[in-house]
Structure formats: structure tokens, C-alpha cells
Amino acid sequence: MSSFLSRRRVLAGGAGAALGMSVLGATATTASAAPSLRSSREETRTLDELYRAALADGGKLVIYAGGDTPTQQDATKAAFRKRFPEIDLTLIVDYSKYHDVRVDNQFATDTLVPDVVQLQTLQDFTRWKEQGRLLPYKPAGFSKVYDKFKDPQGAWVAIAAIAFSFLYEVDAVGADAPKSPLELIDPKWKGKIASSYPHDDDAALYLYTLYAQRYGWEWVAALAGQDVRFARGSNSPGDAVRAGQKAIGVASSGTLVSTSPVKWVVPDGDPFMAWGQRAAILKQAKNPTAAKLYLNWQLSAAQQQASFNGWSVRTDITLPAGLKPIWEYPNANIDGFPRFMADRAAVERWKQTFALYFGEVKGDPSPGWLGLHPGA
């Protein structure tokens, strides 16, 4: 038997990870007095027709996008500007947990900046819909979007499928490559693991809750003894691995399309997590036509086919060889993440518990400090 915890022992201990179990079964409540949204018909104008209409309306567009570094959306900006060169696009990247409260404060002070929000904080879209803050709109291709990746009335729609798991540098791990998160507590990986803080990013947090529930708190304690390098930003584990600083990265996005020099792992039967990154047009948007152009472009077959990780939110896109639609991976937990995000009290309990094991979050936010009105 290996010197680290056996799978049988850890799985048996998983019953001790009941903290927050109600999170995965929680559902968002709908305010009885919430304003109703009328269903809109799917867009019939072409991208070129929308482009001309957006230019006639002023040709500007401001987007608040969830992310980890100021340059994370540079490829998106470049592609959009190449296709629509006369649109004055401003795309601001920050942690979703800062963008959402920033938008709330702008609502409260009547200083709204963005036209479009695309964020990981899924619960905000439910809340903003109930508050009547979102413009109901169905871009072309809306009917082809996977049902759980869109609001039936068009208040929001997912524009990208994102997944978190662990990854490793192929040469650094050699023939001993870990096949599941369980193996990360093997002493041979001590000092060789990087991770984003689970109590700083809700997607990383959800992934760690899945690990705790599957393997038990004994596994969490063992991982805490592995001298893991924690950092802010879900980009940090992959950056550390690609730079040769660590062999393994935990709680980072990736793709199954490429396996060298870094392999991102979808474990066989063990948990990972995925979600649809939601986007919406704010009802008070100053540039609604350009916002509609952006959503139509993002959902277009060409853009969905060019997804960085190979997955699409649409059901009619041919995926790269070897990939299934993300919703066909039962261990991706795509239904669990929205429920998890909706129960904010349980989320806070999970955060503080992981802080007990891994220490408080340290360091400046990786996108920088952007203030109240970036992009204004």
C-alpha cells in the first residue's frame, strides 16, 4: 500500500465532508414580486446589418468581463476589432466578484458604465433579472444553445463553456503522472504543486468543495501539508507549470485538445467542474445595438468553432476529435455550480473553512485595482 491515503480510506472518510452539503442541493429563490420579462424573438439581422445599425447608434461598446489578468481578453478584443473595425470597443477585465458589486454600485449612484456584463458570478444574473436590470434579447443561434446555458426569456445567455481541473507538465511528472486529484497528496509531489486560492475564486472554491466531499477533510489536511504554492488568479497555477516553477497546477482552466507540454486532466470518474460563462445586456446600456452585435458575434458558429478549449455552448457545433459536449461529462457538475453560487451563506462557510486549512488569501488582485468606474 502506498504511503499516502488509500482511495478506499479517503472515500470512506468523505462522509466527514458534509460541510455545506446543502449547497449542492440549494436552489435560487425567485422573488414573487419580481418584474416579468417578455420573451423576445430570436435575432434575424445579419452581423453586417447589426454592425451598420451599431455604427448609426454611435459605434461604441463597453464590456465588463470576468477574468484574471488585464490582457486575458486581448484575443477577443483583437478578433472583434478585426471583424468590426469601426466599433470603439472597451473591454475591462476584473474578478467577477468585483465587477458585480461595481455594477451594483453604479446602479445605486446612476453612473452605469458597461453595456454588457459577462461574469462567473452566475447568481447575479438571476438577481438582476428579478430586479428588471437585464434587457431580454435572443441573439441569432439562441435556439441552438444548450438549454441550461440560457435564460428562457433571453435575460442572459452563456457565450463560452469553461472548465476547471488540475494540470501537469508532462516531462516534469514523467511516468508517475497523477490520474486523479486523490493522488496529489502523495509525498512525492510535496513542494511541486501550485494552486489558485479556493477561498478567493468561487469556481476554484466549488472544485475544492467537490474534492472535500469526495475524499474527506483528511485529504484536505494532507494537501495542506504538501507545501502548495497558493496565489490569486486562476491563471496562476498554469503559469507556474508552464514556467517550470511547479510540476502540477490545481484549480485552473484548460483544454483536452492539447496534451503537450502541459496536460489538463479530466479524471475518470473523479470530479472536475464546468459552467457556461453568462453574458447579458444591461437594460440601461448606452449602446444596446452594439451590445446586441457583440452577443450575436460571440454566439456565431464561427466564434463557437474557434473556442480556445474546443467546447461550445451550442448543440450544433462539431467539436474537435475526442471531445464530447461539456454537458455530457457527468463529473463536470455543470448543474451543481449554479446551485452552489446561489447559496451565498454556504459559500462563505466553505471559504472560511478552507482558510483554516490553507491560510488567508495574500497578494494584490491579479487584474490590478480598477476602482469604481473603469472604462468610463
Coordinates of C-alpha atoms in Angstrom, one line a residue:
M1 CA 0.0 0.0 0.0
S2 CA 1.3 3.5 -0.8
S3 CA 2.4 5.8 2.0
F4 CA -0.3 8.3 1.2
L5 CA -4.0 7.8 1.9
S6 CA -5.6 4.9 0.0
R7 CA -8.6 5.6 -2.2
R8 CA -10.8 3.3 0.0
R9 CA -9.8 5.1 3.2
V10 CA -10.3 8.5 1.8
L11 CA -13.6 7.7 0.1
A12 CA -14.8 6.3 3.4
G13 CA -13.8 9.5 5.1
G14 CA -15.7 11.5 2.6
A15 CA -18.7 11.3 4.8
G16 CA -16.9 13.7 7.1
A17 CA -17.0 16.4 4.4
A18 CA -20.6 17.2 4.9
L19 CA -20.0 20.9 5.5
G20 CA -22.1 22.8 3.0
M21 CA -23.6 19.6 1.5
S22 CA -26.8 21.6 1.3
V23 CA -25.1 23.9 -1.1
L24 CA -25.2 21.4 -3.9
G25 CA -28.9 20.9 -3.4
A26 CA -29.8 24.5 -2.9
T27 CA -31.9 26.4 -5.4
A28 CA -32.2 30.1 -6.1
T29 CA -35.4 31.6 -4.9
T30 CA -37.4 33.9 -7.2
A31 CA -39.0 37.0 -5.7
S32 CA -42.7 36.8 -6.0
A33 CA -42.8 40.5 -6.9
A34 CA -40.1 40.3 -9.5
P35 CA -40.8 42.1 -12.7
S36 CA -41.6 39.8 -15.6
L37 CA -39.6 39.6 -18.8
R38 CA -41.4 39.2 -22.0
S39 CA -40.0 36.6 -24.3
S40 CA -38.3 38.1 -27.4
R41 CA -37.9 36.5 -30.8
E42 CA -34.5 35.4 -32.0
E43 CA -32.5 38.0 -33.9
T44 CA -32.9 37.8 -37.7
R45 CA -30.5 40.6 -38.7
T46 CA -27.1 39.5 -40.0
L47 CA -23.9 40.6 -38.3
D48 CA -23.2 43.1 -41.1
E49 CA -26.7 44.6 -40.6
L50 CA -26.2 44.8 -36.9
Y51 CA -22.8 46.4 -37.5
R52 CA -24.3 49.2 -39.6
A53 CA -27.0 49.7 -37.1
A54 CA -24.5 49.9 -34.2
L55 CA -22.4 52.5 -36.1
A56 CA -25.6 54.5 -36.7
D57 CA -26.2 54.4 -32.9
G58 CA -22.8 55.8 -32.1
G59 CA -20.4 52.9 -32.6
K60 CA -19.3 52.5 -29.0
L61 CA -19.3 49.4 -26.8
V62 CA -18.2 48.8 -23.2
I63 CA -17.9 45.3 -21.7
Y64 CA -17.1 44.2 -18.2
A65 CA -15.6 40.7 -18.4
G66 CA -14.7 38.4 -15.6
G67 CA -11.1 37.2 -15.7
D68 CA -7.7 37.2 -14.0
T69 CA -5.3 39.4 -15.9
P70 CA -5.7 42.7 -17.8
T71 CA -4.6 41.0 -21.1
Q72 CA -6.8 37.9 -20.7
Q73 CA -9.4 39.2 -23.3
D74 CA -6.9 40.6 -25.8
A75 CA -7.6 37.8 -28.3
T76 CA -11.3 38.5 -28.1
K77 CA -10.7 42.3 -28.5
A78 CA -8.4 41.7 -31.5
A79 CA -10.9 39.3 -33.2
F80 CA -13.9 41.7 -32.6
R81 CA -12.0 44.7 -33.8
K82 CA -10.8 42.9 -36.9
R83 CA -14.4 41.9 -37.8
F84 CA -15.9 45.3 -36.8
P85 CA -13.0 47.8 -37.1
E86 CA -15.1 50.9 -36.7
I87 CA -16.6 49.9 -33.3
D88 CA -15.0 51.7 -30.4
L89 CA -14.6 48.7 -28.0
T90 CA -13.6 49.0 -24.4
L91 CA -13.3 45.6 -22.6
I92 CA -12.4 45.7 -18.9
V93 CA -11.2 42.5 -17.2
D94 CA -11.5 42.1 -13.4
Y95 CA -12.5 39.4 -11.0
S96 CA -16.3 38.8 -11.4
K97 CA -16.8 39.3 -7.7
Y98 CA -15.6 42.9 -8.1
H99 CA -17.3 43.6 -11.4
D100 CA -20.7 42.6 -10.0
V101 CA -20.6 44.8 -6.9
R102 CA -19.1 47.6 -9.1
V103 CA -22.2 47.4 -11.4
D104 CA -24.5 47.3 -8.3
N105 CA -22.8 50.5 -7.0
Q106 CA -23.1 52.1 -10.4
F107 CA -26.8 51.3 -10.4
A108 CA -27.1 52.9 -7.0
T109 CA -25.3 56.0 -8.0
D110 CA -26.8 56.3 -11.5
T111 CA -23.3 56.0 -13.1
L112 CA -23.6 52.9 -15.1
V113 CA -20.6 52.3 -17.4
P114 CA -20.9 48.8 -19.2
D115 CA -23.3 47.8 -21.8
V116 CA -22.6 44.1 -21.5
V117 CA -21.5 42.0 -18.5
Q118 CA -20.0 38.5 -18.9
L119 CA -19.2 37.0 -15.5
Q120 CA -18.6 33.9 -13.5
T121 CA -20.9 35.1 -10.7
L122 CA -23.9 33.2 -12.1
Q123 CA -26.2 34.2 -9.2
D124 CA -26.1 37.8 -10.2
F125 CA -27.9 37.2 -13.5
T126 CA -30.8 35.6 -11.6
R127 CA -30.9 38.5 -9.2
W128 CA -30.5 41.2 -11.9
K129 CA -33.3 39.6 -13.9
E130 CA -35.6 39.7 -10.9
Q131 CA -34.7 43.3 -10.4
G132 CA -35.5 44.1 -14.1
R133 CA -31.9 45.2 -14.8
L134 CA -31.4 43.0 -17.9
L135 CA -32.6 43.5 -21.4
P136 CA -34.4 40.4 -22.7
Y137 CA -32.8 39.6 -26.0
K138 CA -32.2 36.4 -28.0
P139 CA -29.2 36.6 -30.4
A140 CA -29.2 34.5 -33.6
G141 CA -28.3 31.0 -32.6
F142 CA -30.1 31.3 -29.2
S143 CA -32.3 28.3 -30.1
K144 CA -29.2 26.2 -30.6
V145 CA -27.7 27.0 -27.2
Y146 CA -27.8 24.2 -24.6
D147 CA -31.0 24.7 -22.6
K148 CA -29.2 25.1 -19.2
F149 CA -26.9 27.7 -20.7
K150 CA -29.6 30.3 -21.3
D151 CA -32.5 32.0 -19.7
P152 CA -35.7 31.1 -21.4
Q153 CA -36.8 34.7 -21.8
G154 CA -33.4 35.8 -23.1
A155 CA -32.3 37.8 -20.0
W156 CA -28.9 36.1 -20.3
V157 CA -27.1 33.6 -22.4
A158 CA -23.8 31.7 -21.9
I159 CA -21.2 32.6 -24.5
A160 CA -18.4 30.2 -23.5
A161 CA -18.1 26.9 -21.7
I162 CA -15.3 26.9 -19.1
A163 CA -13.9 24.1 -17.0
F164 CA -11.6 23.8 -14.0
S165 CA -9.5 20.8 -13.1
F166 CA -5.8 20.1 -12.4
L167 CA -2.9 20.0 -14.9
Y168 CA 0.7 19.0 -15.1
E169 CA 3.9 19.4 -17.1
V170 CA 4.3 16.1 -19.0
D171 CA 8.1 15.9 -18.7
A172 CA 8.1 17.1 -15.0
V173 CA 5.9 14.3 -13.8
G174 CA 7.2 11.6 -16.1
A175 CA 5.6 8.1 -15.9
D176 CA 4.1 8.9 -12.5
A177 CA 1.6 11.4 -13.8
P178 CA -1.4 11.8 -11.4
K179 CA -4.6 10.4 -12.8
S180 CA -6.9 11.9 -10.1
P181 CA -6.9 14.6 -7.5
L182 CA -6.6 11.9 -4.9
E183 CA -3.0 11.3 -5.9
L184 CA -2.0 14.9 -5.3
I185 CA -1.4 14.1 -1.6
D186 CA 1.4 11.6 -2.5
P187 CA 4.5 12.8 -0.7
K188 CA 6.5 12.8 -3.9
W189 CA 4.5 15.9 -5.0
K190 CA 5.4 17.9 -1.9
G191 CA 6.6 21.3 -2.9
K192 CA 5.7 20.7 -6.6
I193 CA 2.1 22.0 -6.7
A194 CA 0.7 25.4 -7.4
S195 CA -3.0 26.3 -6.9
S196 CA -5.3 29.3 -7.0
Y197 CA -6.8 30.0 -3.6
P198 CA -10.1 28.2 -3.3
H199 CA -11.3 30.9 -0.9
D200 CA -10.6 33.7 -3.4
D201 CA -12.3 32.4 -6.6
D202 CA -15.7 30.8 -6.5
A203 CA -15.0 28.3 -9.3
A204 CA -11.9 27.2 -7.6
L205 CA -13.9 27.0 -4.4
Y206 CA -16.5 24.8 -5.9
L207 CA -13.9 22.5 -7.3
Y208 CA -12.3 22.2 -3.8
T209 CA -15.7 21.5 -2.3
L210 CA -16.2 18.7 -4.7
Y211 CA -12.8 17.3 -3.7
A212 CA -13.6 17.7 0.0
Q213 CA -16.9 15.9 -0.4
R214 CA -15.4 13.1 -2.4
Y215 CA -12.2 12.5 -0.5
G216 CA -12.9 13.9 3.0
W217 CA -11.3 16.5 5.2
E218 CA -8.4 14.2 5.8
W219 CA -7.4 14.6 2.2
V220 CA -7.7 18.4 2.5
A221 CA -5.4 18.3 5.6
A222 CA -2.9 16.2 3.7
L223 CA -2.9 18.6 0.8
A224 CA -2.3 21.5 3.2
G225 CA 0.8 19.6 4.2
Q226 CA 2.1 19.4 0.7
D227 CA 3.7 22.9 0.7
V228 CA 1.3 24.0 -2.1
R229 CA 2.1 27.5 -3.5
F230 CA -1.2 29.3 -3.5
A231 CA -1.7 32.5 -5.4
R232 CA -4.5 34.8 -6.6
G233 CA -5.9 34.3 -10.1
S234 CA -7.0 31.1 -11.7
N235 CA -4.3 31.7 -14.3
S236 CA -1.6 31.3 -11.7
P237 CA -1.4 27.5 -11.5
G238 CA -1.0 27.1 -15.2
D239 CA 1.5 30.0 -15.4
A240 CA 3.6 28.3 -12.7
V241 CA 3.6 25.0 -14.5
R242 CA 4.4 26.5 -17.9
A243 CA 7.2 28.5 -16.4
G244 CA 8.8 25.3 -15.0
Q245 CA 8.3 26.5 -11.4
K246 CA 5.9 23.7 -10.4
A247 CA 5.0 20.3 -11.9
I248 CA 1.3 20.4 -11.1
G249 CA -1.3 23.1 -11.1
V250 CA -4.7 22.9 -9.4
A251 CA -7.9 24.8 -10.0
S252 CA -7.2 26.2 -13.4
S253 CA -9.0 26.2 -16.8
G254 CA -7.6 24.2 -19.7
T255 CA -8.3 22.1 -22.7
L256 CA -8.3 18.5 -23.7
V257 CA -7.4 19.5 -27.3
S258 CA -3.7 19.9 -26.4
T259 CA -1.8 17.5 -24.2
S260 CA 1.8 18.7 -24.5
P261 CA 3.9 20.1 -22.9
V262 CA 1.1 20.7 -20.4
K263 CA -1.8 18.2 -19.9
W264 CA -5.0 19.4 -18.4
V265 CA -6.9 16.4 -16.8
V266 CA -10.5 15.3 -16.9
P267 CA -10.2 12.5 -14.4
D268 CA -12.0 9.2 -15.0
G269 CA -14.9 9.2 -12.5
D270 CA -13.4 11.8 -10.2
P271 CA -14.8 15.3 -10.0
F272 CA -14.0 18.4 -12.1
M273 CA -16.3 21.3 -12.7
A274 CA -17.6 23.4 -15.7
W275 CA -20.1 26.1 -16.3
G276 CA -21.4 28.4 -19.0
Q277 CA -20.0 31.9 -18.7
R278 CA -23.1 34.1 -18.8
A279 CA -23.4 37.4 -20.6
A280 CA -26.2 39.9 -20.6
I281 CA -27.1 43.3 -21.9
L282 CA -28.0 45.8 -19.2
K283 CA -31.4 47.4 -19.7
Q284 CA -29.8 50.9 -19.0
A285 CA -27.0 50.3 -21.6
K286 CA -26.0 53.4 -23.5
N287 CA -25.1 51.3 -26.6
P288 CA -27.7 48.5 -26.8
T289 CA -27.3 47.9 -30.6
A290 CA -23.5 47.4 -30.3
A291 CA -24.2 45.1 -27.3
K292 CA -26.5 43.0 -29.5
L293 CA -23.9 42.9 -32.2
Y294 CA -21.4 41.5 -29.6
L295 CA -23.7 38.8 -28.4
N296 CA -24.6 37.7 -31.9
W297 CA -20.9 37.6 -32.8
Q298 CA -20.0 35.6 -29.7
L299 CA -22.7 33.0 -30.4
S300 CA -22.0 32.8 -34.1
A301 CA -20.9 29.4 -35.4
A302 CA -17.5 30.8 -36.5
Q303 CA -16.8 32.1 -33.0
Q304 CA -18.1 29.0 -31.2
Q305 CA -16.0 26.8 -33.5
A306 CA -12.9 28.8 -32.6
S307 CA -13.3 28.3 -28.8
F308 CA -9.9 28.1 -27.1
N309 CA -10.8 24.9 -25.3
G310 CA -12.7 23.2 -28.1
W311 CA -16.1 23.2 -26.3
S312 CA -19.1 25.2 -27.4
V313 CA -22.3 26.3 -25.7
R314 CA -24.2 25.4 -28.8
T315 CA -25.6 22.0 -29.6
D316 CA -24.9 22.1 -33.3
I317 CA -21.2 22.8 -33.4
T318 CA -18.8 20.0 -34.4
L319 CA -16.2 19.6 -31.7
P320 CA -12.6 18.5 -32.2
A321 CA -12.0 14.8 -32.2
G322 CA -12.1 13.2 -28.8
L323 CA -14.3 15.8 -27.2
K324 CA -17.9 15.4 -26.1
P325 CA -20.2 18.4 -25.3
I326 CA -19.3 19.6 -21.9
W327 CA -22.8 18.7 -20.5
E328 CA -22.2 15.0 -21.4
Y329 CA -19.4 14.7 -18.8
P330 CA -21.3 13.6 -15.7
N331 CA -18.4 14.5 -13.4
A332 CA -18.3 18.1 -14.8
N333 CA -21.0 19.1 -12.3
I334 CA -22.5 21.8 -14.6
D335 CA -25.8 21.6 -12.7
G336 CA -24.1 21.9 -9.3
F337 CA -22.2 25.1 -9.9
P338 CA -25.2 27.4 -10.4
R339 CA -26.8 25.9 -7.2
F340 CA -23.6 26.4 -5.3
M341 CA -23.3 30.0 -6.4
A342 CA -26.9 30.7 -5.3
D343 CA -26.3 29.8 -1.7
R344 CA -24.0 32.7 -0.6
A345 CA -24.1 31.8 3.1
A346 CA -22.9 28.3 2.4
V347 CA -20.2 29.7 0.0
E348 CA -18.9 31.9 2.8
R349 CA -18.7 29.0 5.2
W350 CA -16.7 27.0 2.7
K351 CA -14.4 29.9 2.1
Q352 CA -13.6 30.4 5.8
T353 CA -13.2 26.7 6.3
F354 CA -10.6 26.4 3.6
A355 CA -8.9 29.5 5.0
L356 CA -8.4 27.4 8.2
Y357 CA -6.5 24.8 6.2
F358 CA -4.6 26.9 3.7
G359 CA -4.2 30.3 5.4
E360 CA -5.6 33.7 4.5
V361 CA -5.6 34.9 0.9
K362 CA -2.5 37.0 0.3
G363 CA -1.4 39.3 -2.6
D364 CA -2.9 42.0 -4.7
P365 CA -5.6 41.0 -7.2
S366 CA -4.0 39.9 -10.5
P367 CA -6.0 42.2 -12.7
G368 CA -4.9 45.2 -10.5
W369 CA -7.2 47.7 -8.6
L370 CA -9.6 49.2 -11.1
G371 CA -11.7 51.5 -8.9
L372 CA -15.4 52.3 -9.3
H373 CA -15.8 53.3 -12.9
P374 CA -13.2 51.6 -15.2
G375 CA -14.0 52.2 -18.9
A376 CA -15.9 55.4 -18.2

